[in-house]
């Protein structure tokens, strides 16, 4: 079975869309739970921040590859 470049790009955009939607939700839940006194929620905040960083790093890299 062969995977062409369009399929790869489509999957990549799908993962980015999922990350862009889920990371802010995870951040919001983590912040609210932390403010309610649960220190373990800082792990959710950290994962959400890392997810957003990776999302934007990948988005910028893909954008620069397309323009080249």
CSV table of C-alpha atoms in Angstrom, one decimal, residues 1 3 38 43 57-58 60 68:
chain,number,residue,atom,x,y,z
A,1,UNK,CA,0.0,0.0,0.0
A,3,UNK,CA,0.9,6.6,0.8
A,38,UNK,CA,-5.3,20.5,43.2
A,43,UNK,CA,0.9,18.8,34.9
A,57,UNK,CA,6.8,25.1,15.7
A,58,UNK,CA,5.4,22.6,13.2
A,60,UNK,CA,5.8,27.6,11.1
A,68,UNK,CA,10.0,27.6,-0.8
